[in-house]
mmCIF file of C-alpha atoms in Angstrom:
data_model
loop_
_atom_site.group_PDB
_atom_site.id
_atom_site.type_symbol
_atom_site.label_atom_id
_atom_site.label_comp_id
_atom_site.label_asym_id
_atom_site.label_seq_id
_atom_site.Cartn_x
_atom_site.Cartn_y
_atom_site.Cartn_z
ATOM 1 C CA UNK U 1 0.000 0.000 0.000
ATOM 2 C CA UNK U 2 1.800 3.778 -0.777
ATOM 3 C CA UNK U 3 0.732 6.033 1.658
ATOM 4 C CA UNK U 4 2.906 8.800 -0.347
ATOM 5 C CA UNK U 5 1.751 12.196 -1.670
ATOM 6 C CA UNK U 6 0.871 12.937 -4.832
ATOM 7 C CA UNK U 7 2.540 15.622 -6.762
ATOM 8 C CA UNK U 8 -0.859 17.880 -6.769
ATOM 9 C CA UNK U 9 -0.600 17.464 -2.932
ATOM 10 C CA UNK U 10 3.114 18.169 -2.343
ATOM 11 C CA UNK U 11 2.692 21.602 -4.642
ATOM 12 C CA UNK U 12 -0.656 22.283 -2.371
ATOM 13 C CA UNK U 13 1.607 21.535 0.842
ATOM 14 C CA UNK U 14 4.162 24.115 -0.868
ATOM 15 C CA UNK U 15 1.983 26.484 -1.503
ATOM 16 C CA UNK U 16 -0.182 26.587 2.253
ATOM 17 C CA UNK U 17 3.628 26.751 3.659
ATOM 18 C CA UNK U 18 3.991 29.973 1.617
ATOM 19 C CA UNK U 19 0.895 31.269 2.389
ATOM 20 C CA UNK U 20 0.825 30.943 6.036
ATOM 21 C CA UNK U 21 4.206 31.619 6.582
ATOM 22 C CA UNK U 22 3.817 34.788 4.780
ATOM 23 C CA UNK U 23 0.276 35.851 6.882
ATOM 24 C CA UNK U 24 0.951 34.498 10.436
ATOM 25 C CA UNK U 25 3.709 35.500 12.084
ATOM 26 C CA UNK U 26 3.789 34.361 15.702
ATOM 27 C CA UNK U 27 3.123 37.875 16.716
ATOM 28 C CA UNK U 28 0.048 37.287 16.158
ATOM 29 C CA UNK U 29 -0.360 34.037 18.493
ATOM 30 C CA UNK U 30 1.171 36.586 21.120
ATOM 31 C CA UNK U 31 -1.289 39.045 20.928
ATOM 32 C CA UNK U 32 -4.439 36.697 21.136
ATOM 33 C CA UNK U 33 -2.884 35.837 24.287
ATOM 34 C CA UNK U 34 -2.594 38.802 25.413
ATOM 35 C CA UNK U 35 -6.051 40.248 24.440
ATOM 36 C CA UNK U 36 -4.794 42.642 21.916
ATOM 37 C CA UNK U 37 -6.057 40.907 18.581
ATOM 38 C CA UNK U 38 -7.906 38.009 16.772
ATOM 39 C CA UNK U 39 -5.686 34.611 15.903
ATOM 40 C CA UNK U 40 -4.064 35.066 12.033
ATOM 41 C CA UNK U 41 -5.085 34.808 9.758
ATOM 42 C CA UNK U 42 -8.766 35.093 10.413
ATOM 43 C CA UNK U 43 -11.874 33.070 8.825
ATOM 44 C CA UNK U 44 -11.859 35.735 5.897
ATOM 45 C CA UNK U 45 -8.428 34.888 4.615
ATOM 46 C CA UNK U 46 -8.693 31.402 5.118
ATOM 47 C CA UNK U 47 -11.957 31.527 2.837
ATOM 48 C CA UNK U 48 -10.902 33.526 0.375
ATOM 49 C CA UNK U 49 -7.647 31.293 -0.347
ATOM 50 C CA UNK U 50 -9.943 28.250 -0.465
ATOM 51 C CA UNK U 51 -9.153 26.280 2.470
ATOM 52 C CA UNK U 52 -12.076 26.072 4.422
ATOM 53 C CA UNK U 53 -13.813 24.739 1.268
ATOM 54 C CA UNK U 54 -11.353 22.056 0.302
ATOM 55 C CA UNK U 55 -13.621 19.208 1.485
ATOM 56 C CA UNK U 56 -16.560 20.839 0.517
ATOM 57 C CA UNK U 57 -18.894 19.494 -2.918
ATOM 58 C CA UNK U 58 -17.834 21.443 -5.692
ATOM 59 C CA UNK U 59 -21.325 21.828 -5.928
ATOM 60 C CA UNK U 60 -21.759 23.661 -2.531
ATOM 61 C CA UNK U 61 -19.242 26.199 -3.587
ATOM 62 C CA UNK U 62 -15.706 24.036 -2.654
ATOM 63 C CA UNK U 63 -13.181 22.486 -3.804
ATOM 64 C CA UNK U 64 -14.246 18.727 -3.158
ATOM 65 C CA UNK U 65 -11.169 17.715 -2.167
ATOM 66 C CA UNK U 66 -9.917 14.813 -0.210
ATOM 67 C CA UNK U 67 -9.212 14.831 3.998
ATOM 68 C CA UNK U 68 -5.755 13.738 2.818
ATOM 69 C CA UNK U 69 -5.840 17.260 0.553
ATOM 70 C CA UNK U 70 -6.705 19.261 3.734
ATOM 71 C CA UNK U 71 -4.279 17.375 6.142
ATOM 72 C CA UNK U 72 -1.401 18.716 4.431
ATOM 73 C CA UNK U 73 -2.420 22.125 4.676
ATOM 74 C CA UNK U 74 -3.150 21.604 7.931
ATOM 75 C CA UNK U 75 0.194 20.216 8.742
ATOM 76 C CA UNK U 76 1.269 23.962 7.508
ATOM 77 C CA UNK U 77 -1.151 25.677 9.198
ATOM 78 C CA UNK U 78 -0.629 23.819 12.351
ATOM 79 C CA UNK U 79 3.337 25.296 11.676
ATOM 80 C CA UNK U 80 2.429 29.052 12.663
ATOM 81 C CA UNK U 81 -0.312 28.272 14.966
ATOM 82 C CA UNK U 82 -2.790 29.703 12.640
ATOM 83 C CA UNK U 83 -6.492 30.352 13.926
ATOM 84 C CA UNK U 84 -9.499 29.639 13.307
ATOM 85 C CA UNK U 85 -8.319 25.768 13.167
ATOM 86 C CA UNK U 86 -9.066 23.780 9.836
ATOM 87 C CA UNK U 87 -10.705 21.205 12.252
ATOM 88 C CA UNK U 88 -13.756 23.101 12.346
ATOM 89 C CA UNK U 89 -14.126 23.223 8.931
ATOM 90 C CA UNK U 90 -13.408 19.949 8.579
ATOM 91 C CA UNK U 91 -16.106 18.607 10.778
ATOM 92 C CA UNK U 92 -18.748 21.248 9.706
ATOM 93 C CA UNK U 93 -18.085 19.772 6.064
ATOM 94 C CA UNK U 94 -19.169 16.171 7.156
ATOM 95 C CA UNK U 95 -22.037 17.126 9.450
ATOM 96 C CA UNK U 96 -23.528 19.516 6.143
ATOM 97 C CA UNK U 97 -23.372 16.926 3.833
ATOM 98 C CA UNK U 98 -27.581 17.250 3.535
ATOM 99 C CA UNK U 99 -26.869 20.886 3.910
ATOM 100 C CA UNK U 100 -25.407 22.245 0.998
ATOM 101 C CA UNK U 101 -26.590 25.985 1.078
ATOM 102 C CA UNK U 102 -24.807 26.010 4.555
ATOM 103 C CA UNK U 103 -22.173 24.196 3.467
ATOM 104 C CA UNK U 104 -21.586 27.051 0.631
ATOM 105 C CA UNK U 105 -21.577 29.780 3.337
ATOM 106 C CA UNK U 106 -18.916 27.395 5.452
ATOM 107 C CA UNK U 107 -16.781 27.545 2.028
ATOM 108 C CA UNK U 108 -16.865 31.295 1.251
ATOM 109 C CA UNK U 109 -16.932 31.811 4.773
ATOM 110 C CA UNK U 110 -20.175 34.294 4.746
ATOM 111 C CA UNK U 111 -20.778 32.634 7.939
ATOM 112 C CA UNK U 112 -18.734 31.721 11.234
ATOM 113 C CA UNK U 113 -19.755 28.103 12.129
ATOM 114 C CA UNK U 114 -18.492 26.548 15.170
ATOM 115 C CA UNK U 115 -19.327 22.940 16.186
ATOM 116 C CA UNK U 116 -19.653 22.558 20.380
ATOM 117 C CA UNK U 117 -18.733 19.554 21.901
ATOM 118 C CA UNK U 118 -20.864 18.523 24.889
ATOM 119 C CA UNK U 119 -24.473 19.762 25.377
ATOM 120 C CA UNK U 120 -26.310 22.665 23.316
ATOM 121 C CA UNK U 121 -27.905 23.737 26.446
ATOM 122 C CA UNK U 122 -23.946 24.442 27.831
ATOM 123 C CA UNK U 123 -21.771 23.155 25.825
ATOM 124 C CA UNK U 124 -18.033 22.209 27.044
ATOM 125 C CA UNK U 125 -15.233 25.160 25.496
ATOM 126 C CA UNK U 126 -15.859 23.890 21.746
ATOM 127 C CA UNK U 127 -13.082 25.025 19.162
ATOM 128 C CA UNK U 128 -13.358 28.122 17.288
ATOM 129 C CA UNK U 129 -16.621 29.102 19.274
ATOM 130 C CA UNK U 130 -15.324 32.293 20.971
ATOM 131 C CA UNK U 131 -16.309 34.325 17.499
ATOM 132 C CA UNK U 132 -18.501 32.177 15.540
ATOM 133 C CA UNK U 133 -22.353 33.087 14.595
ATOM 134 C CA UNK U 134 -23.617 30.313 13.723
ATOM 135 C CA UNK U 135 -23.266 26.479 15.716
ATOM 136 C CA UNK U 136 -23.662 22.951 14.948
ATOM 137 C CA UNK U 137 -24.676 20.541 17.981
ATOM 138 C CA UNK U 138 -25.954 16.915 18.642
ATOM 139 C CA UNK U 139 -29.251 17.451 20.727
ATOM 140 C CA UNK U 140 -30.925 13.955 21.265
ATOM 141 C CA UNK U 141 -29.060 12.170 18.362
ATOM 142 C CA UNK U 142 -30.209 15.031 16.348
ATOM 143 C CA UNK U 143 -27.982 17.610 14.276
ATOM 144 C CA UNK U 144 -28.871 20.864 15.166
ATOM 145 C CA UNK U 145 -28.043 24.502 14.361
ATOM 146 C CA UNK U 146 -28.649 27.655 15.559
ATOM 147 C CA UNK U 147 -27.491 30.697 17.307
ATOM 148 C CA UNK U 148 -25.705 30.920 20.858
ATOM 149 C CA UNK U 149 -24.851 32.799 23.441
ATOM 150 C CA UNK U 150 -21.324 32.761 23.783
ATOM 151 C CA UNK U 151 -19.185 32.775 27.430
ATOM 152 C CA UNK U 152 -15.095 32.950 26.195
ATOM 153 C CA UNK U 153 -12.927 32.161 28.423
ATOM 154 C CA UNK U 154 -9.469 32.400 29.399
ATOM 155 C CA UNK U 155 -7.924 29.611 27.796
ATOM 156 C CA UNK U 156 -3.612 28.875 27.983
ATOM 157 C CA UNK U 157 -3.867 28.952 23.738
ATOM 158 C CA UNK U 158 -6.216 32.046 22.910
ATOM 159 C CA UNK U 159 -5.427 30.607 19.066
ATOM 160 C CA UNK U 160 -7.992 28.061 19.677
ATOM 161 C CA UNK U 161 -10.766 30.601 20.019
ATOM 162 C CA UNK U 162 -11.903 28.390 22.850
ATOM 163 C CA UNK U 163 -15.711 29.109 24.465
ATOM 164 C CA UNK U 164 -18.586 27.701 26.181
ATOM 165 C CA UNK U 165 -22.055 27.825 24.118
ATOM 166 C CA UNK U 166 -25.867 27.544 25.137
ATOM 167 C CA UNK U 167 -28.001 27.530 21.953
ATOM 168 C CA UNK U 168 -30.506 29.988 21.444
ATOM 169 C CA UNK U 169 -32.095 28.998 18.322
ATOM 170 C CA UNK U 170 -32.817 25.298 16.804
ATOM 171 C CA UNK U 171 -33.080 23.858 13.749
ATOM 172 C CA UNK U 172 -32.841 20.131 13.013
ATOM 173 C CA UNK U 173 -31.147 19.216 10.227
ATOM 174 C CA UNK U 174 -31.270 15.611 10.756
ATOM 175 C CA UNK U 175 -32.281 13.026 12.794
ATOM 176 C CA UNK U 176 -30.407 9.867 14.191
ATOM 177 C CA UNK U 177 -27.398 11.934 13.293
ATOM 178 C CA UNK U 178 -25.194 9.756 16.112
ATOM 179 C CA UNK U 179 -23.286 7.867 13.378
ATOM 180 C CA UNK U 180 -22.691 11.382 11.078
ATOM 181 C CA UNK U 181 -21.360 13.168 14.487
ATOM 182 C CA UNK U 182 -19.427 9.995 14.929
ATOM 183 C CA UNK U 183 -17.510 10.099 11.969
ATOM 184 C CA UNK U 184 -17.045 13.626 11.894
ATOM 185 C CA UNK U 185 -15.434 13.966 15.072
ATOM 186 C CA UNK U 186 -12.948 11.188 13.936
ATOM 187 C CA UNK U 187 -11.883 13.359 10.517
ATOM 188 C CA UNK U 188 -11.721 16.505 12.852
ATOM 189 C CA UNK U 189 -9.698 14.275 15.363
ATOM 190 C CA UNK U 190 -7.160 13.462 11.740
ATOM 191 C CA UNK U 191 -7.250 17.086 10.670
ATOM 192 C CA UNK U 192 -5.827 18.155 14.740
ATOM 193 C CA UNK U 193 -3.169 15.590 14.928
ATOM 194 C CA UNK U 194 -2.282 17.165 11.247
ATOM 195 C CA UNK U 195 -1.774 20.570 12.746
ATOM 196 C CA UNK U 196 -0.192 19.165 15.692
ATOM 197 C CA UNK U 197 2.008 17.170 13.362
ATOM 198 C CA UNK U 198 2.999 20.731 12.059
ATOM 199 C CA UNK U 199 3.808 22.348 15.349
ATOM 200 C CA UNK U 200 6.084 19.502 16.986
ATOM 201 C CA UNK U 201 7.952 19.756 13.466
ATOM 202 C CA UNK U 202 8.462 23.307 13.809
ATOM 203 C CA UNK U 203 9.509 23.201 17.239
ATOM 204 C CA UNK U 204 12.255 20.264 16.634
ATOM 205 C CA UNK U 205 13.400 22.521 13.948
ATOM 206 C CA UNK U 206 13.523 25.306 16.064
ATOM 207 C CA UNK U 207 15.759 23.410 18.608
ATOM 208 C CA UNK U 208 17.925 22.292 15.864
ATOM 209 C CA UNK U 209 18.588 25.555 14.885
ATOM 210 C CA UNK U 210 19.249 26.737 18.371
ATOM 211 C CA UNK U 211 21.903 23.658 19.650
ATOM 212 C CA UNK U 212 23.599 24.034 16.295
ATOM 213 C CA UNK U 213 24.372 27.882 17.419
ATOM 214 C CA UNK U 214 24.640 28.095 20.886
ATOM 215 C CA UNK U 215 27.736 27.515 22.444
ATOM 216 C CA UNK U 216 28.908 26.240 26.052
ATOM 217 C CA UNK U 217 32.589 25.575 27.123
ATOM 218 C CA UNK U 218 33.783 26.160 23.602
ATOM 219 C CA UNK U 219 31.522 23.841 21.532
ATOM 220 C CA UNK U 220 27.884 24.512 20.151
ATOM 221 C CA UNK U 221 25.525 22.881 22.715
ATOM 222 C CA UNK U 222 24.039 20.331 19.917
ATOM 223 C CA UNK U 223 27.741 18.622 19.848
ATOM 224 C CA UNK U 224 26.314 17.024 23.339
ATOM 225 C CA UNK U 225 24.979 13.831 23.807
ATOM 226 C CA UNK U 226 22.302 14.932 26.362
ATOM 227 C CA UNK U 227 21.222 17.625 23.816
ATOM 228 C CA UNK U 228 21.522 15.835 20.507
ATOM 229 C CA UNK U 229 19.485 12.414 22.124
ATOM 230 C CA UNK U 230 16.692 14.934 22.891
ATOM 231 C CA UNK U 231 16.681 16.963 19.854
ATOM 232 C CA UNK U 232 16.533 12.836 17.902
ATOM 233 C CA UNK U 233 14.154 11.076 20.398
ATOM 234 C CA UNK U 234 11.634 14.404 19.317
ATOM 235 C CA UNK U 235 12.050 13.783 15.605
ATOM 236 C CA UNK U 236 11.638 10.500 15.838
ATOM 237 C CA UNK U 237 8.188 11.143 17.161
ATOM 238 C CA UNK U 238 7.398 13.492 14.679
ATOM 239 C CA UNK U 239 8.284 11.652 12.116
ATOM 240 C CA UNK U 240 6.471 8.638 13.220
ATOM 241 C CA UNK U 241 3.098 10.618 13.400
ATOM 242 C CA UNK U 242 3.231 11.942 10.135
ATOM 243 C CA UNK U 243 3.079 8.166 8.994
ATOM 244 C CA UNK U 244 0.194 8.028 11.298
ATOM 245 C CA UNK U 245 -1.574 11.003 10.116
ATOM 246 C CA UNK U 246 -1.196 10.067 6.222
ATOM 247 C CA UNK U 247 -2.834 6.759 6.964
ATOM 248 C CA UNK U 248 -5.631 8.222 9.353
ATOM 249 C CA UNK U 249 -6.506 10.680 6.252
ATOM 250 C CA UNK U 250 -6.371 7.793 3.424
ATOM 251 C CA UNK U 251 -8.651 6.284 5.872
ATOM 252 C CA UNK U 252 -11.125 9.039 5.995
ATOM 253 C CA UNK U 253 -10.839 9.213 2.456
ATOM 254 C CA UNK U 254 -10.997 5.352 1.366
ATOM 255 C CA UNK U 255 -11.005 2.863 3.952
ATOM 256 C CA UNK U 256 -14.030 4.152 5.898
ATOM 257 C CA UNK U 257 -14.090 0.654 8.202
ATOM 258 C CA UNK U 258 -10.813 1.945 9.023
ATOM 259 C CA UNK U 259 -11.352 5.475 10.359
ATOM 260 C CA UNK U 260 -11.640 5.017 13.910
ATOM 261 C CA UNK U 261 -8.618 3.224 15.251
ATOM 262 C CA UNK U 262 -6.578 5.181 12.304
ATOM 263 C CA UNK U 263 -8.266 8.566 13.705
ATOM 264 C CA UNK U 264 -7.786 7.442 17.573
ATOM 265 C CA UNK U 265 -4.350 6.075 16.435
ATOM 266 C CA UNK U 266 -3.335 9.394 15.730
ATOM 267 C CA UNK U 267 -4.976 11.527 17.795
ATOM 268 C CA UNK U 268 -2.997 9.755 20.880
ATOM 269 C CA UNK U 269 0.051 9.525 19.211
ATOM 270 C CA UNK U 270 -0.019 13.557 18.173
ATOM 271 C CA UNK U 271 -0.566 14.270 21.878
ATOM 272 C CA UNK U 272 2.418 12.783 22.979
ATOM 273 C CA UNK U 273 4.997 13.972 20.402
ATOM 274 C CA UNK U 274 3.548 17.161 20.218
ATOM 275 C CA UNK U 275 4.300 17.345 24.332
ATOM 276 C CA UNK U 276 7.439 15.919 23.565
ATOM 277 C CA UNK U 277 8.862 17.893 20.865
ATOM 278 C CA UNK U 278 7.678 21.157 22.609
ATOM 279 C CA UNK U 279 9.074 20.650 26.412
ATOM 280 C CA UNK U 280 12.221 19.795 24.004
ATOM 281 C CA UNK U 281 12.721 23.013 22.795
ATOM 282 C CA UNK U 282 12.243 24.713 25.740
ATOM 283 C CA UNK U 283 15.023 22.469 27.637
ATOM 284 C CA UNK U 284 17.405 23.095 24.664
ATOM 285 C CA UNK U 285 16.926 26.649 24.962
ATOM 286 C CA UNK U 286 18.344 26.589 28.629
ATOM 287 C CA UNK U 287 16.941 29.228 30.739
ATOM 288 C CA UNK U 288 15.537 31.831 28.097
ATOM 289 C CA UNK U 289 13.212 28.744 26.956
ATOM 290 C CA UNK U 290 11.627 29.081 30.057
ATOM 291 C CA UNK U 291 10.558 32.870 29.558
ATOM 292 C CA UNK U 292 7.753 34.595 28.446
ATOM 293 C CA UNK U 293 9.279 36.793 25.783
ATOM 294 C CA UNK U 294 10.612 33.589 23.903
ATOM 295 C CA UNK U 295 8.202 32.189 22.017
ATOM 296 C CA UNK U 296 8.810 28.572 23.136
ATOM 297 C CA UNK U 297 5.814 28.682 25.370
ATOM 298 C CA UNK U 298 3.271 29.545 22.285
ATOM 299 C CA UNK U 299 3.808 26.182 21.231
ATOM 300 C CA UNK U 300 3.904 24.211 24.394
ATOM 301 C CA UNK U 301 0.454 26.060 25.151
ATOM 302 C CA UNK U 302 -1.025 24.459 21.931
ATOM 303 C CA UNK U 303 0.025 20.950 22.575
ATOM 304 C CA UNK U 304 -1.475 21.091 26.264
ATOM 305 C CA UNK U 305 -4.696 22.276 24.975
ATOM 306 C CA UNK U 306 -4.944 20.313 21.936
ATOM 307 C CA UNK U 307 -3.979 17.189 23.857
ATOM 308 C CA UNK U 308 -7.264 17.634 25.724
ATOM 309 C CA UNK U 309 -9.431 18.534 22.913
ATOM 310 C CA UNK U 310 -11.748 16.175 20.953
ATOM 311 C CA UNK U 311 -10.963 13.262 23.742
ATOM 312 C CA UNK U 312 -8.095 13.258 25.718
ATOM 313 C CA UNK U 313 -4.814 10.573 24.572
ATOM 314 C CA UNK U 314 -6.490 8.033 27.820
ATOM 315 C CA UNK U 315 -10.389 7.825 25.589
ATOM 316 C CA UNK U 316 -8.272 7.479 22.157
ATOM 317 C CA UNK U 317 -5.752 4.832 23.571
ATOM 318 C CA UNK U 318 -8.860 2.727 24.903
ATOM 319 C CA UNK U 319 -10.080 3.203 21.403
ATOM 320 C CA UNK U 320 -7.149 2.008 19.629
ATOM 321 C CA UNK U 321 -7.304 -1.612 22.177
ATOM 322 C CA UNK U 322 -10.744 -2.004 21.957
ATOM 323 C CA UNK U 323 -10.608 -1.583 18.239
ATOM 324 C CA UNK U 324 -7.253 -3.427 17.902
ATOM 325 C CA UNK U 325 -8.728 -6.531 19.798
ATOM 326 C CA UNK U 326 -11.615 -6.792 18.019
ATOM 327 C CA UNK U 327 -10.194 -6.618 15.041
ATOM 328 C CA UNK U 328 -7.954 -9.612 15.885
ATOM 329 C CA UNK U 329 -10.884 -11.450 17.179
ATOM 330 C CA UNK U 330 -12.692 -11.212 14.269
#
């Protein structure tokens, strides 16, 4: 089986490193934390570039692309800490399958959907909520959406847009919708462990760059066992969950039986490499890792919060044995 790019999908991963790297500085991750602006690069320019479409029908307005197409931007995205996440999108695209006029305005981004996790009447902090109009919830096995009133709150990664919802307004747009919220939770839960794929990269490249420069007793810190084992043991990871996440996404594209122990396969595993890769860069940076005006800490914020979002790695590692063991049972 070749779980390898295509060409079309290596020039798209090209081209959403460009783009973000050229519209998100980490400035801008900075500031959300500190009240003083929206994450980068907002709904708008993610819209009008055409990724919040990708999975979208073509003939709701997207691109009708594949989860595998999206993951790699993702991956990018995941990079710079951009915000909103493309694992709202992602999930909204799935649940408004019978919804294409909604699924348009998701695409062109004429509206600000958030998806809450938990229940509509107070939903748990739900991803991209804190400036979203419009919300998608599971009521009684039903889809739902509908306005909400909106509580932010103060969360360690303000790129996450992280708030609690109660829904004001309902309007079913399908019943018995368990299995649909099912599987689009799992494609939301590929799409995160893309962009946390992204972020552990960056940060191992970051140290890299660091133990390669700095110097102690007359030789560049990266020259050390103790620091090059780290700096290795973190890539390792990271390169083991992009494996992980290509599969998960062929999955979700192709092997739908598949999805859920690839999805909670990577889910767990991006929680613990993204940890691991971004306490690594801290400890290579020595002392100024551990400050607030490096930047360090913007990325060890994101792992802690995304290792807690859409299930925690304890429900997804119970996933993958249960799965795993029925699988070999038969």
């Amino acid at each position: 089986m070749n779980f390898d790019l295509s060409d079309d999908q290596r020039d798209a991963a090209a081209g959403a490193r460009e783009f973000f790297t050229g519209s998100v500085p980490l400035s801008a991750a900075r500031a959300a934390l500190e009240g003083e602006g929206p994450p980068a690069p907002g709904r708008k320019a993610l819209a009008d570039i055409g990724f919040l479409g990708i999975t979208v029908p073509e003939s709701a307005g997207g691109a009708g692309g594949s989860v595998l197409d999206l993951a790699v931007v993702a991956e990018q995205a995941g990079a710079v800490l951009a915000g909103p996440s493309l694992v709202t999108a992602a999930r909204a695209a799935v649940l408004l399958e019978g919804a294409p006029d909604l699924a348009a305005q998701l695409a062109d981004g004429s509206a600000a959907i958030a998806v809450l996790d938990g229940p509509v009447t107070g939903s748990a902090p739900s991803l991209d909520a804190a400036d979203a109009t419009l919300f998608l919830g599971l009521d009684g096995g039903a889809l739902v959406v509908g306005e909400g009133e909106v509580t932010p709150g103060r969360p360690m990664d303000a790129t996450r847009g992280l708030a609690s919802v109660r829904m004001t307004s309902r309007r079913v747009l399908a019943e018995d919708a368990g299995e649909l919220w099912a599987r689009a939770r799992q494609v939301g839960a590929v799409v995160m462990a893309a962009e946390d794929l992204g972020a552990a990269d960056r940060a191992v490249l970051v140290g890299v760059d660091y133990a390669q420069q700095r110097q102690a007793f007359g030789r560049v810190i990266g020259s050390y066992q103790a620091v090059k084992h780290m700096l290795v043991d973190a890539w390792v990871g990271v390169d083991q969950l992009r494996s992980l996440v290509w599969w998960a996404a062929w999955a979700a594209d192709s092997s739908p039986a598949e999805l859920p122990l690839a999805a909670a396969a990577a889910k767990a595993y991006a929680a613990e490499v993204a940890e691991r890769a971004t306490e690594t860069v801290v400890q290579v940076h020595g002392g100024i890792g551990f400050t607030w005006e490096h930047d360090a800490h913007l990325y060890w914020r994101r792992a802690k919060v995304d290792r807690l979002l859409l299930g925690d790695a304890a429900e997804h590692l119970d996933a993958v044995a249960r799965l795993a063991v029925a699988g070999a049972l038969g």
